[in-house]
C-alpha cells in the first residue's frame, strides 16, 4: 500500500528468443528476494515481487513466456497491460541479439511507447565464448532508447539491478503522470 492507501502493481514482461535465460533470470530474481524454497514453475505464468521504492511498496508482476516463443506465438494477452519489458538476448549467441529488432517491433505493436524497456545481454559469465560485444549491446540500446545491462542468471550478476531499474523507471513514469 502507498502512503494514502494507494497500491502500486505493475506488470512487466520478459521477451526474447528461446533459451536466452528468461526463466532463469526470473527465478534468480525471485529466489534472491524471497525464500530459499524452490517451487515447481510448470504452469506458472508470472511471479510477484515487492520492492521498496522511496518508502512505497511497489509490486511487480513479472511474466515469463513459459516457452510460448518457441512456436513464435507470444499472444497479445501476454503483453496486455505491461508497464515494462525486458528484452533478453544471450551474449554467446549472436542470432538471439539479431532477433531483438523483431522483439522490439512486436513490443511496439502490442504496447504503447511509454513502456519502460531494458535490453538485457544475459549469460555474461560466458565471456570465453562471447559472440556479442558489450559495445554492440550499448549501441543498440542507445539507438532504440532502451536501458542496457549485461546479466548472468547463473552467478546473479546484475539480475536484481536490472529488474529494479525497470521497476523504478515505471514508478517514476507513473509518479510523473500523477503530479
Ligand atoms: P528461456 O527459454 O529463455 O526461459 O531460457 P532458460 O531460462 O530456460 O535457460 C536456457 C538455458 O540457458 C538453460 O540451460 C540455462 O541453464 C541456461 N542459462 C540461463 N541463464 C544463464 C546464464 O546466465 N549463464 C549461463 N551460463 N547459462 C544460463
GROMACS .gro file of C-alpha atoms and ligand atoms in nm:
model
  207
    1UNK     CA    1   0.000   0.000   0.000
    2UNK     CA    2   0.119   0.352  -0.074
    3UNK     CA    3   0.111   0.643   0.170
    4UNK     CA    4  -0.252   0.728   0.108
    5UNK     CA    5  -0.369   0.374   0.063
    6UNK     CA    6  -0.258   0.363  -0.299
    7UNK     CA    7  -0.140   0.035  -0.432
    8UNK     CA    8   0.129   0.007  -0.692
    9UNK     CA    9   0.111  -0.305  -0.905
   10UNK     CA   10   0.291  -0.312  -1.237
   11UNK     CA   11   0.308  -0.581  -1.498
   12UNK     CA   12   0.646  -0.647  -1.656
   13UNK     CA   13   0.706  -0.890  -1.943
   14UNK     CA   14   1.022  -1.078  -2.032
   15UNK     CA   15   1.071  -1.144  -2.402
   16UNK     CA   16   1.347  -1.278  -2.623
   17UNK     CA   17   1.437  -1.593  -2.812
   18UNK     CA   18   1.411  -1.937  -2.667
   19UNK     CA   19   1.687  -2.043  -2.422
   20UNK     CA   20   1.837  -1.697  -2.366
   21UNK     CA   21   1.769  -1.742  -1.994
   22UNK     CA   22   1.435  -1.567  -1.938
   23UNK     CA   23   1.301  -1.823  -1.691
   24UNK     CA   24   1.630  -1.840  -1.503
   25UNK     CA   25   1.651  -1.462  -1.475
   26UNK     CA   26   1.307  -1.455  -1.319
   27UNK     CA   27   1.371  -1.744  -1.082
   28UNK     CA   28   1.708  -1.598  -0.985
   29UNK     CA   29   1.542  -1.267  -0.905
   30UNK     CA   30   1.251  -1.427  -0.720
   31UNK     CA   31   1.473  -1.658  -0.516
   32UNK     CA   32   1.704  -1.376  -0.412
   33UNK     CA   33   1.415  -1.169  -0.295
   34UNK     CA   34   1.205  -1.421  -0.115
   35UNK     CA   35   1.265  -1.769   0.016
   36UNK     CA   36   1.506  -2.047  -0.048
   37UNK     CA   37   1.239  -2.299  -0.141
   38UNK     CA   38   1.246  -2.398  -0.500
   39UNK     CA   39   0.889  -2.423  -0.621
   40UNK     CA   40   0.773  -2.602  -0.931
   41UNK     CA   41   0.741  -2.347  -1.208
   42UNK     CA   42   0.542  -2.555  -1.454
   43UNK     CA   43   0.224  -2.373  -1.539
   44UNK     CA   44   0.330  -2.061  -1.351
   45UNK     CA   45   0.295  -1.761  -1.578
   46UNK     CA   46   0.417  -1.483  -1.351
   47UNK     CA   47   0.572  -1.409  -1.016
   48UNK     CA   48   0.505  -1.111  -0.798
   49UNK     CA   49   0.789  -0.926  -0.630
   50UNK     CA   50   0.760  -0.649  -0.374
   51UNK     CA   51   1.014  -0.371  -0.392
   52UNK     CA   52   1.050  -0.070  -0.167
   53UNK     CA   53   1.087   0.245  -0.371
   54UNK     CA   54   1.124   0.570  -0.180
   55UNK     CA   55   0.931   0.418   0.111
   56UNK     CA   56   0.648   0.293  -0.110
   57UNK     CA   57   0.571  -0.072  -0.155
   58UNK     CA   58   0.569  -0.144  -0.524
   59UNK     CA   59   0.460  -0.482  -0.654
   60UNK     CA   60   0.591  -0.605  -0.984
   61UNK     CA   61   0.405  -0.884  -1.154
   62UNK     CA   62   0.673  -1.030  -1.378
   63UNK     CA   63   0.562  -1.251  -1.664
   64UNK     CA   64   0.762  -1.524  -1.830
   65UNK     CA   65   0.665  -1.654  -2.174
   66UNK     CA   66   0.696  -2.011  -2.043
   67UNK     CA   67   0.826  -2.119  -2.382
   68UNK     CA   68   0.550  -1.968  -2.599
   69UNK     CA   69   0.811  -1.806  -2.822
   70UNK     CA   70   0.930  -2.147  -2.941
   71UNK     CA   71   0.620  -2.152  -3.157
   72UNK     CA   72   0.653  -1.784  -3.249
   73UNK     CA   73   0.322  -1.730  -3.082
   74UNK     CA   74   0.352  -1.494  -2.790
   75UNK     CA   75  -0.008  -1.386  -2.761
   76UNK     CA   76  -0.131  -1.029  -2.734
   77UNK     CA   77  -0.272  -1.123  -2.391
   78UNK     CA   78   0.086  -1.169  -2.276
   79UNK     CA   79   0.165  -0.805  -2.349
   80UNK     CA   80  -0.166  -0.656  -2.238
   81UNK     CA   81  -0.129  -0.401  -1.961
   82UNK     CA   82   0.250  -0.420  -1.945
   83UNK     CA   83   0.429  -0.118  -1.798
   84UNK     CA   84   0.776  -0.258  -1.853
   85UNK     CA   85   0.965  -0.509  -2.067
   86UNK     CA   86   1.299  -0.685  -2.050
   87UNK     CA   87   1.426  -0.775  -2.397
   88UNK     CA   88   1.674  -1.055  -2.344
   89UNK     CA   89   1.944  -1.198  -2.567
   90UNK     CA   90   2.230  -1.437  -2.498
   91UNK     CA   91   2.574  -1.275  -2.532
   92UNK     CA   92   2.714  -1.608  -2.652
   93UNK     CA   93   2.461  -1.646  -2.934
   94UNK     CA   94   2.455  -1.370  -3.196
   95UNK     CA   95   2.130  -1.484  -3.356
   96UNK     CA   96   1.946  -1.401  -3.032
   97UNK     CA   97   2.087  -1.046  -3.046
   98UNK     CA   98   1.979  -1.011  -3.408
   99UNK     CA   99   1.627  -1.114  -3.307
  100UNK     CA  100   1.596  -0.817  -3.073
  101UNK     CA  101   1.476  -0.598  -3.363
  102UNK     CA  102   1.185  -0.834  -3.413
  103UNK     CA  103   1.104  -0.837  -3.039
  104UNK     CA  104   1.113  -0.458  -3.036
  105UNK     CA  105   0.871  -0.447  -3.330
  106UNK     CA  106   0.640  -0.684  -3.153
  107UNK     CA  107   0.653  -0.474  -2.838
  108UNK     CA  108   0.568  -0.165  -3.042
  109UNK     CA  109   0.263  -0.340  -3.188
  110UNK     CA  110   0.128  -0.452  -2.852
  111UNK     CA  111   0.234  -0.181  -2.606
  112UNK     CA  112   0.234   0.196  -2.613
  113UNK     CA  113   0.553   0.398  -2.629
  114UNK     CA  114   0.564   0.475  -2.256
  115UNK     CA  115   0.652   0.117  -2.166
  116UNK     CA  116   0.986   0.106  -1.977
  117UNK     CA  117   1.223  -0.109  -2.180
  118UNK     CA  118   1.555  -0.265  -2.094
  119UNK     CA  119   1.787  -0.455  -2.323
  120UNK     CA  120   1.945  -0.742  -2.131
  121UNK     CA  121   2.253  -0.928  -2.252
  122UNK     CA  122   2.232  -1.243  -2.042
  123UNK     CA  123   2.494  -1.514  -1.975
  124UNK     CA  124   2.777  -1.263  -1.926
  125UNK     CA  125   2.954  -1.538  -1.729
  126UNK     CA  126   3.027  -1.696  -2.068
  127UNK     CA  127   3.296  -1.440  -2.151
  128UNK     CA  128   3.516  -1.705  -2.317
  129UNK     CA  129   3.254  -1.774  -2.583
  130UNK     CA  130   3.116  -1.422  -2.611
  131UNK     CA  131   2.960  -1.358  -2.953
  132UNK     CA  132   2.818  -1.007  -2.899
  133UNK     CA  133   3.037  -0.731  -2.756
  134UNK     CA  134   2.920  -0.508  -2.474
  135UNK     CA  135   2.966  -0.214  -2.709
  136UNK     CA  136   2.720  -0.357  -2.960
  137UNK     CA  137   2.461  -0.403  -2.687
  138UNK     CA  138   2.517  -0.047  -2.564
  139UNK     CA  139   2.493   0.095  -2.915
  140UNK     CA  140   2.167  -0.081  -2.991
  141UNK     CA  141   2.021   0.030  -2.659
  142UNK     CA  142   2.124   0.388  -2.723
  143UNK     CA  143   1.982   0.387  -3.075
  144UNK     CA  144   1.649   0.249  -2.954
  145UNK     CA  145   1.628   0.447  -2.629
  146UNK     CA  146   1.650   0.142  -2.403
  147UNK     CA  147   1.821   0.085  -2.074
  148UNK     CA  148   2.100  -0.168  -2.105
  149UNK     CA  149   2.261  -0.420  -1.878
  150UNK     CA  150   2.457  -0.740  -1.908
  151UNK     CA  151   2.349  -1.006  -1.661
  152UNK     CA  152   2.416  -1.358  -1.553
  153UNK     CA  153   2.130  -1.560  -1.410
  154UNK     CA  154   2.394  -1.824  -1.332
  155UNK     CA  155   2.610  -1.615  -1.099
  156UNK     CA  156   2.345  -1.349  -1.024
  157UNK     CA  157   2.539  -1.060  -1.181
  158UNK     CA  158   2.312  -0.755  -1.222
  159UNK     CA  159   1.989  -0.956  -1.209
  160UNK     CA  160   1.835  -0.768  -0.918
  161UNK     CA  161   1.967  -0.437  -1.054
  162UNK     CA  162   1.816  -0.496  -1.398
  163UNK     CA  163   1.467  -0.578  -1.271
  164UNK     CA  164   1.471  -0.300  -1.017
  165UNK     CA  165   1.588  -0.036  -1.264
  166UNK     CA  166   1.282  -0.116  -1.475
  167UNK     CA  167   1.053  -0.114  -1.172
  168UNK     CA  168   1.193   0.221  -1.059
  169UNK     CA  169   1.155   0.370  -1.406
  170UNK     CA  170   0.791   0.258  -1.421
  171UNK     CA  171   0.729   0.404  -1.078
  172UNK     CA  172   0.888   0.733  -1.181
  173UNK     CA  173   0.684   0.745  -1.504
  174UNK     CA  174   0.361   0.685  -1.316
  175UNK     CA  175   0.450   0.939  -1.045
  176UNK     CA  176   0.527   1.199  -1.310
  177UNK     CA  177   0.185   1.141  -1.465
  178UNK     CA  178   0.009   1.180  -1.131
  179UNK     CA  179   0.187   1.506  -1.046
  180LIG     P1  180   1.438  -1.933  -2.164
  180LIG     O1  181   1.395  -2.033  -2.265
  180LIG     O2  182   1.475  -1.803  -2.227
  180LIG     O3  183   1.342  -1.918  -2.048
  180LIG     O4  184   1.578  -1.985  -2.103
  180LIG     P2  185   1.607  -2.070  -1.972
  180LIG     O5  186   1.597  -1.984  -1.852
  180LIG     O6  187   1.524  -2.193  -1.975
  180LIG     O7  188   1.760  -2.105  -1.994
  180LIG     C1  189   1.806  -2.175  -2.110
  180LIG     C2  190   1.940  -2.241  -2.080
  180LIG     O8  191   2.038  -2.142  -2.056
  180LIG     C3  192   1.938  -2.331  -1.957
  180LIG     O9  193   2.019  -2.443  -1.986
  180LIG     C4  194   2.001  -2.246  -1.850
  180LIG    O10  195   2.067  -2.324  -1.754
  180LIG     C5  196   2.099  -2.161  -1.930
  180LIG     N1  197   2.121  -2.029  -1.870
  180LIG     C6  198   2.027  -1.939  -1.833
  180LIG     N2  199   2.085  -1.828  -1.785
  180LIG     C7  200   2.218  -1.848  -1.790
  180LIG     C8  201   2.332  -1.767  -1.753
  180LIG    O11  202   2.323  -1.654  -1.706
  180LIG     N3  203   2.455  -1.822  -1.777
  180LIG     C9  204   2.471  -1.946  -1.829
  180LIG     N4  205   2.596  -1.990  -1.847
  180LIG     N5  206   2.365  -2.024  -1.864
  180LIG    C10  207   2.242  -1.976  -1.845
   0.00000   0.00000   0.00000
